[in-house]
PDB file of C-alpha atoms in Angstrom:
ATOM      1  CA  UNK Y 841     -42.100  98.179  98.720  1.00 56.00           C
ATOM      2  CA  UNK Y 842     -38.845  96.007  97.477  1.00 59.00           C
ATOM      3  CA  UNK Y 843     -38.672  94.358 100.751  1.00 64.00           C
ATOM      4  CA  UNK Y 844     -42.304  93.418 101.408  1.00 68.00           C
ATOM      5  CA  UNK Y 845     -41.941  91.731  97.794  1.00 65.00           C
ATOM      6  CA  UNK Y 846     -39.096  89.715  98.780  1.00 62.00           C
ATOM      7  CA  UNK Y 847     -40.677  89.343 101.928  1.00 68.00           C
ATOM      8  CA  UNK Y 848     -42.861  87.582  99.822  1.00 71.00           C
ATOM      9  CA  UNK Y 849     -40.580  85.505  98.277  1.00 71.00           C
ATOM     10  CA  UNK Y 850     -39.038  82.084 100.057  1.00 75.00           C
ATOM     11  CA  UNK Y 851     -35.529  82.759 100.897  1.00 77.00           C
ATOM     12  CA  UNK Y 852     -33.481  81.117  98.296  1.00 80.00           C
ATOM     13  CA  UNK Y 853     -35.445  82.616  95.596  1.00 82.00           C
ATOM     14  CA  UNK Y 854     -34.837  85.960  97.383  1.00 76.00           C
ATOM     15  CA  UNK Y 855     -31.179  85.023  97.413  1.00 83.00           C
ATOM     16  CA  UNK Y 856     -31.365  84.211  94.096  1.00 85.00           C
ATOM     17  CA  UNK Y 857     -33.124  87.432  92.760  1.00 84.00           C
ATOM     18  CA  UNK Y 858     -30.401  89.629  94.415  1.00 86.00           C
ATOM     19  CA  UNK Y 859     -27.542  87.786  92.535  1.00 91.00           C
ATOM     20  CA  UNK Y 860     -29.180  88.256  89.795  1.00 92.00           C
ATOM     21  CA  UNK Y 861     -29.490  92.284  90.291  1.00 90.00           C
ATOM     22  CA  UNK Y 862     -26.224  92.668  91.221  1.00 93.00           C
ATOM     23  CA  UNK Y 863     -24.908  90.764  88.192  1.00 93.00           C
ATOM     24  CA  UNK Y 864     -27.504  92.800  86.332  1.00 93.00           C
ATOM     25  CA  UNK Y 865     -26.064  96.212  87.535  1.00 94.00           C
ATOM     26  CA  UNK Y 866     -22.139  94.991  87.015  1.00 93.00           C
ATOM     27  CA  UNK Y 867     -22.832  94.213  83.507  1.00 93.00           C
ATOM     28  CA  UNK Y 868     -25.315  97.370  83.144  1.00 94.00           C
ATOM     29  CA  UNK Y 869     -22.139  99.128  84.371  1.00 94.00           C
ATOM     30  CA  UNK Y 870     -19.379  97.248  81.596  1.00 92.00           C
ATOM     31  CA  UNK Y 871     -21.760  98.106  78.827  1.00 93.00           C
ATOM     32  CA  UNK Y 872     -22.420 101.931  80.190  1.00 95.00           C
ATOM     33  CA  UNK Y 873     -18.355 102.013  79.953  1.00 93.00           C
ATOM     34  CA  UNK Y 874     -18.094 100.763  76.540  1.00 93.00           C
ATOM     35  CA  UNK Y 875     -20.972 103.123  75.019  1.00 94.00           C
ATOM     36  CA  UNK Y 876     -18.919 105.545  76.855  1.00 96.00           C
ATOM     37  CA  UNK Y 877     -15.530 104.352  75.170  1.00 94.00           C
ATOM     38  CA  UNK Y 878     -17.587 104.190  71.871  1.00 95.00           C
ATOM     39  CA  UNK Y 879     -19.064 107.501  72.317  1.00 96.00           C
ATOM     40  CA  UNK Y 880     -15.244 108.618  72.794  1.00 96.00           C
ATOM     41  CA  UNK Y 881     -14.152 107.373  69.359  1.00 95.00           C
ATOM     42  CA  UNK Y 882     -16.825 108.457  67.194  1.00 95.00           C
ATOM     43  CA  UNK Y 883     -16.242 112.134  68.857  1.00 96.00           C
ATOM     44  CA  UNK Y 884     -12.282 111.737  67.685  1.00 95.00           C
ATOM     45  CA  UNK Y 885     -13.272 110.192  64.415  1.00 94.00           C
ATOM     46  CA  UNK Y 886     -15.081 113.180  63.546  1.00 94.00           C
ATOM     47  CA  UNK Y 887     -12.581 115.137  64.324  1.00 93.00           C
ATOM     48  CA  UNK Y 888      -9.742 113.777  62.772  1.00 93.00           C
ATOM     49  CA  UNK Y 889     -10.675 114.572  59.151  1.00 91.00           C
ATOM     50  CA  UNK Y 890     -11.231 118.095  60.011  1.00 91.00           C
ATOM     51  CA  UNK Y 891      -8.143 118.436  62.045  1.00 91.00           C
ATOM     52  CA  UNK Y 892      -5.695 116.283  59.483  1.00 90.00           C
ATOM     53  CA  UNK Y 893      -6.781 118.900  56.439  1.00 90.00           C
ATOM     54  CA  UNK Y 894      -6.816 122.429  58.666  1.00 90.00           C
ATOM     55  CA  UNK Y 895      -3.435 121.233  60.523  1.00 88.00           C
ATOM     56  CA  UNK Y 896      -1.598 118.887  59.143  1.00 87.00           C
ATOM     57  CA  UNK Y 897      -2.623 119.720  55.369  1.00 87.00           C
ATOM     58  CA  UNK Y 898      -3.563 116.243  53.910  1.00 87.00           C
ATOM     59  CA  UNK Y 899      -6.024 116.307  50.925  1.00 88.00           C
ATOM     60  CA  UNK Y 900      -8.781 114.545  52.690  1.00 88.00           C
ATOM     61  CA  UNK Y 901     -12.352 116.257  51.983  1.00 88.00           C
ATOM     62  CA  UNK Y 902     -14.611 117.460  55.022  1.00 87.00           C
ATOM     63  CA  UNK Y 903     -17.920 116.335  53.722  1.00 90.00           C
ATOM     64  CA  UNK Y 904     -20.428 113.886  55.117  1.00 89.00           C
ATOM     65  CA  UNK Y 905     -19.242 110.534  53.539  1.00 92.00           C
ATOM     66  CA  UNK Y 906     -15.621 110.959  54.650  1.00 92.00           C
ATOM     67  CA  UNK Y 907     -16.635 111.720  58.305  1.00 92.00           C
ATOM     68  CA  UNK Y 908     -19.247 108.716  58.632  1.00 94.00           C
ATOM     69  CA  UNK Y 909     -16.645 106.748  57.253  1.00 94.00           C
ATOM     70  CA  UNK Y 910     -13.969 107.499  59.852  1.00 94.00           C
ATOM     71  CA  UNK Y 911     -16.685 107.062  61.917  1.00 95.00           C
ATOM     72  CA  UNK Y 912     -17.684 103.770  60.914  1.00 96.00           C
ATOM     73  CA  UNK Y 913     -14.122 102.609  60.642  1.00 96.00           C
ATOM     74  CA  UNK Y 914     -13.236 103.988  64.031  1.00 95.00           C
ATOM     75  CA  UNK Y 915     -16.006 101.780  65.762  1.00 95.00           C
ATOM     76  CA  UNK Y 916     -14.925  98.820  63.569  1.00 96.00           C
ATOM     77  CA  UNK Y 917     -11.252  99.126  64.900  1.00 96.00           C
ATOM     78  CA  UNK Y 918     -12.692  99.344  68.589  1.00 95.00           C
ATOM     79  CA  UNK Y 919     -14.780  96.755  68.689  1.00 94.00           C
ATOM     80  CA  UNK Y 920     -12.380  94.853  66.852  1.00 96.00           C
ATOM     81  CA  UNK Y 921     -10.059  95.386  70.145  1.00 95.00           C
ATOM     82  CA  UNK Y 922     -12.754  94.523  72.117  1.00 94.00           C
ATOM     83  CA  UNK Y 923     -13.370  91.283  70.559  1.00 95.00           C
ATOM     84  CA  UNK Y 924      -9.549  90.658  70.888  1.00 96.00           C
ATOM     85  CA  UNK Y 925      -9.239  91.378  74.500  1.00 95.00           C
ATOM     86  CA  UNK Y 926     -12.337  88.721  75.123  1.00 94.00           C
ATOM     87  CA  UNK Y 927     -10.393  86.348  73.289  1.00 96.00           C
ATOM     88  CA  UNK Y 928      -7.035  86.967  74.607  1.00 96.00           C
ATOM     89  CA  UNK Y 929      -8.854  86.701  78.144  1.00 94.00           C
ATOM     90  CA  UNK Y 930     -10.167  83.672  77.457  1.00 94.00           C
ATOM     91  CA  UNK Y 931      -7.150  81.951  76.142  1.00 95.00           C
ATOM     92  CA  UNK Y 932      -5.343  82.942  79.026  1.00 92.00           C
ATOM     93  CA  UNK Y 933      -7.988  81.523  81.428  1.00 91.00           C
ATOM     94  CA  UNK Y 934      -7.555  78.500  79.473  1.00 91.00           C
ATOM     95  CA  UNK Y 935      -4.066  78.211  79.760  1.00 89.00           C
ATOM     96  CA  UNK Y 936      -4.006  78.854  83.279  1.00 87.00           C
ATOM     97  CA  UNK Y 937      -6.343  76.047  84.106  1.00 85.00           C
ATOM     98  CA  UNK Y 938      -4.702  74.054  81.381  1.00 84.00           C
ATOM     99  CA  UNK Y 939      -1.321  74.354  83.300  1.00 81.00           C
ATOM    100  CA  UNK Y 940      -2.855  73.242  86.431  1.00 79.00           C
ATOM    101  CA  UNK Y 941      -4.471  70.240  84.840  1.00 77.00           C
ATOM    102  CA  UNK Y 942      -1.608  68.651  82.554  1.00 74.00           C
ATOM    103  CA  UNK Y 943       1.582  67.866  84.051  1.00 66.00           C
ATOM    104  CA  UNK Y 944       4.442  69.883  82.215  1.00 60.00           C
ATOM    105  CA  UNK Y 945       5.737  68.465  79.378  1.00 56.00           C
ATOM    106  CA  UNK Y 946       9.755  68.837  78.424  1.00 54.00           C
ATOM    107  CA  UNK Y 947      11.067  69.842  75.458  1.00 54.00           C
ATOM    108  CA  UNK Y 948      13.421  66.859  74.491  1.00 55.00           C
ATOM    109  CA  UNK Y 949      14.395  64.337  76.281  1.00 56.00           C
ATOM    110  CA  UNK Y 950      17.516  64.218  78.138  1.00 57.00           C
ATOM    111  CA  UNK Y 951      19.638  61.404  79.331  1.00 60.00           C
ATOM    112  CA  UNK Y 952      19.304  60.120  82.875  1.00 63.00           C
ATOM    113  CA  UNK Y 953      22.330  61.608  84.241  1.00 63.00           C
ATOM    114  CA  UNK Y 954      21.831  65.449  82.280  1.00 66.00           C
ATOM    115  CA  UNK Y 955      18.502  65.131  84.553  1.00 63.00           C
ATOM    116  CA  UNK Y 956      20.131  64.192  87.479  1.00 66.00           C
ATOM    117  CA  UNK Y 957      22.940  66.974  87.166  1.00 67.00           C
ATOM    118  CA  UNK Y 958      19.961  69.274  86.261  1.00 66.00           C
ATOM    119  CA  UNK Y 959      18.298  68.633  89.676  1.00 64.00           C
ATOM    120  CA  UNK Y 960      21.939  68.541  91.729  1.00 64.00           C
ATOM    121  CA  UNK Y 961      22.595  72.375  90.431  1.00 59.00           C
ATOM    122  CA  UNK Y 962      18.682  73.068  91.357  1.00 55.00           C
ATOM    123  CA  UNK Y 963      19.525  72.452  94.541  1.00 56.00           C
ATOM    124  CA  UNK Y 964      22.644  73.733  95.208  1.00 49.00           C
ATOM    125  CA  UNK Y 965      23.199  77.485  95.472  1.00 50.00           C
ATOM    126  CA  UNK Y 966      26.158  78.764  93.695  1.00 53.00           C
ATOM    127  CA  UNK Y 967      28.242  79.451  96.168  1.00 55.00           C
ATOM    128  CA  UNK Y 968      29.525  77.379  99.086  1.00 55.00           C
ATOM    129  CA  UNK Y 969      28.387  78.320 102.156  1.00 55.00           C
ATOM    130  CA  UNK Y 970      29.882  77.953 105.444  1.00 55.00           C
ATOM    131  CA  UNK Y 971      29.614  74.441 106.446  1.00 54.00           C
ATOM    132  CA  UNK Y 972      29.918  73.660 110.457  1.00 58.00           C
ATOM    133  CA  UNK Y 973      30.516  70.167 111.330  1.00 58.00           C
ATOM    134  CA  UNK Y 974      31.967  66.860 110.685  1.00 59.00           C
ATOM    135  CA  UNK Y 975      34.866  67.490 108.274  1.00 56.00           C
ATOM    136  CA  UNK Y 976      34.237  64.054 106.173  1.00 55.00           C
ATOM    137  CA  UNK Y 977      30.542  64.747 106.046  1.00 54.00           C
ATOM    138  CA  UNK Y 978      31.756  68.183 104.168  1.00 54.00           C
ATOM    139  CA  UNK Y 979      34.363  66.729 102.067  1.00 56.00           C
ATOM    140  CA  UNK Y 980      32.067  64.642 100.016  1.00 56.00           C
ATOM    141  CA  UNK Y 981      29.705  67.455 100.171  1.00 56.00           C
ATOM    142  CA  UNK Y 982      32.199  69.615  98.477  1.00 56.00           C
ATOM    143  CA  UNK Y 983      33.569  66.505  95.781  1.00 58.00           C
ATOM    144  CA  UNK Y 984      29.947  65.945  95.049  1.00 57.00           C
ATOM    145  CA  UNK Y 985      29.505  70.318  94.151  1.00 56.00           C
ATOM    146  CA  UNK Y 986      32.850  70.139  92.477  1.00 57.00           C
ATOM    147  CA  UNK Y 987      31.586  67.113  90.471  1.00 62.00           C
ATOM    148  CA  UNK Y 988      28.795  68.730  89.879  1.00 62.00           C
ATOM    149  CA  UNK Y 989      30.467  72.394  88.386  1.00 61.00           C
ATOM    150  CA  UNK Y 990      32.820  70.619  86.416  1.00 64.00           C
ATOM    151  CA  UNK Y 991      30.823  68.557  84.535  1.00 65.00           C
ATOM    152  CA  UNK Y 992      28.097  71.876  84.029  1.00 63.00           C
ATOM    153  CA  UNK Y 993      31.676  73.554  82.734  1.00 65.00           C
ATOM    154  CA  UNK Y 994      32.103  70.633  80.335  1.00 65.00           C
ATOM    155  CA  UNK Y 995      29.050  71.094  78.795  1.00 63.00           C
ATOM    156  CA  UNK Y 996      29.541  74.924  79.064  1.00 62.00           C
ATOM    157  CA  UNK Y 997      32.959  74.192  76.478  1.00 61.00           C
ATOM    158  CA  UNK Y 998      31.415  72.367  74.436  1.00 60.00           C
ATOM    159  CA  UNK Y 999      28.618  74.886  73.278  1.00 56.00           C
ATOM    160  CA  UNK Y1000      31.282  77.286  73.347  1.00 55.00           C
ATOM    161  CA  UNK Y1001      33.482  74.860  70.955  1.00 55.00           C
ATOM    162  CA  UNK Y1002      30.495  74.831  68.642  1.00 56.00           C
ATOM    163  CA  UNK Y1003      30.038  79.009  69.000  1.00 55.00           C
ATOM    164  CA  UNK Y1004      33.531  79.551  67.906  1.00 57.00           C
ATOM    165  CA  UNK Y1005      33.438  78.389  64.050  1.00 62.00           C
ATOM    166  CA  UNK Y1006      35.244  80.848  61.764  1.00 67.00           C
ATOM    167  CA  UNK Y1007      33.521  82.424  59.116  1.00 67.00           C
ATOM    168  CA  UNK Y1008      34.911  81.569  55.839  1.00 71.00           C
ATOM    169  CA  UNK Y1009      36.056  84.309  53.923  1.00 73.00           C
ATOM    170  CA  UNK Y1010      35.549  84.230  49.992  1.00 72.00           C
ATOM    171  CA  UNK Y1011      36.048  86.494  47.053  1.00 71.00           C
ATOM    172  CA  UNK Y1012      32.677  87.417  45.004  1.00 72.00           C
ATOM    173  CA  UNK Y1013      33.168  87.117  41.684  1.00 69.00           C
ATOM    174  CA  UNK Y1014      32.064  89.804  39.313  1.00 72.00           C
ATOM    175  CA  UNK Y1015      30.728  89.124  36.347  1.00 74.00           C
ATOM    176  CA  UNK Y1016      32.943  90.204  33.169  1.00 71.00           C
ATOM    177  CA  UNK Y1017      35.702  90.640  35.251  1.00 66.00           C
ATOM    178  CA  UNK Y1018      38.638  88.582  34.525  1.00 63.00           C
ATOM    179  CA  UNK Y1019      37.289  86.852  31.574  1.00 61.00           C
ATOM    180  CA  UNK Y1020      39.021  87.668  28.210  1.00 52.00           C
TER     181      UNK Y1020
END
């Protein structure tokens, strides 16, 4: 029967059709699990007012206006999360395309030559490695990395410099206390 009516049907409105099912039955299936989530907290917000004064001993009555309001402020909260997550989904798809759109932008500038040293450490490693062949070739190589470390252990001092202040000690005066 479902085949002699797309049968029926050109192909690309055929096509079309069964997109649309299957996006029909995905999104069937998202709403089935959130009545099913919802379902879940309205079973636990009745509950909780029974089980909080039998167990736990708080003064909270067990009568038909305190349980519909659990109720009522238990579906609030979720839906509440479920709002959040769309949003929180959709800012991070925006930010992900975003990044991929707009070139990065820097925080500050720096000076040509903090750049440059910047993208000299980048690409060397930390450590030396072996280095086979022609011994001038490796010499400069090595000035250049010890340029390079020194001047990163410059800048290294002088945030240290700046950590090291002393904290200045003073007496707190009391009041009424050495006045006569």
């Amino acid at each position: 029967m479902a085949f002699e009516f797309l049968s029926q049907l050109d192909t690309t409105t055929a096509f079309l059709l069964i997109i649309i099912f299957i996006l029909f039955m995905l999104s069937f299936k998202k709403v089935l699990g959130i009545l099913k989530n919802a379902l879940i907290i309205v079973v636990a917000s009745v509950l909780f007012p029974i089980l909080a004064s039998k167990f736990l001993g708080l003064p909270i009555p067990i009568d038909g206006e305190t349980i519909i309001s659990f109720v009522i402020i238990g579906l609030a909260m979720y839906f509440l999360y479920i709002l959040g997550s769309v949003v929180y989904k959709a800012l991070s798809l925006f930010e992900r395309g975003a990044k991929q759109k707009l070139p990065s932008i820097e925080k500050g500038k720096k000076s040509a030559e903090e750049h440059e040293i910047q993208e000299n450490v980048q690409r060397v490693d930390r450590t030396k490695p072996f280095v086979v062949g022609n011994k001038r070739a490796r010499r400069k190589w090595e000035k250049d990395y010890v340029e390079i470390e020194r001047k990163k252990d410059e800048a290294h001092g002088r945030t240290q410099k700046r950590k090291k202040k002393k904290a200045r000690i003073e007496k707190i005066r009391i009041i009424g206390e050495g006045e006569d």
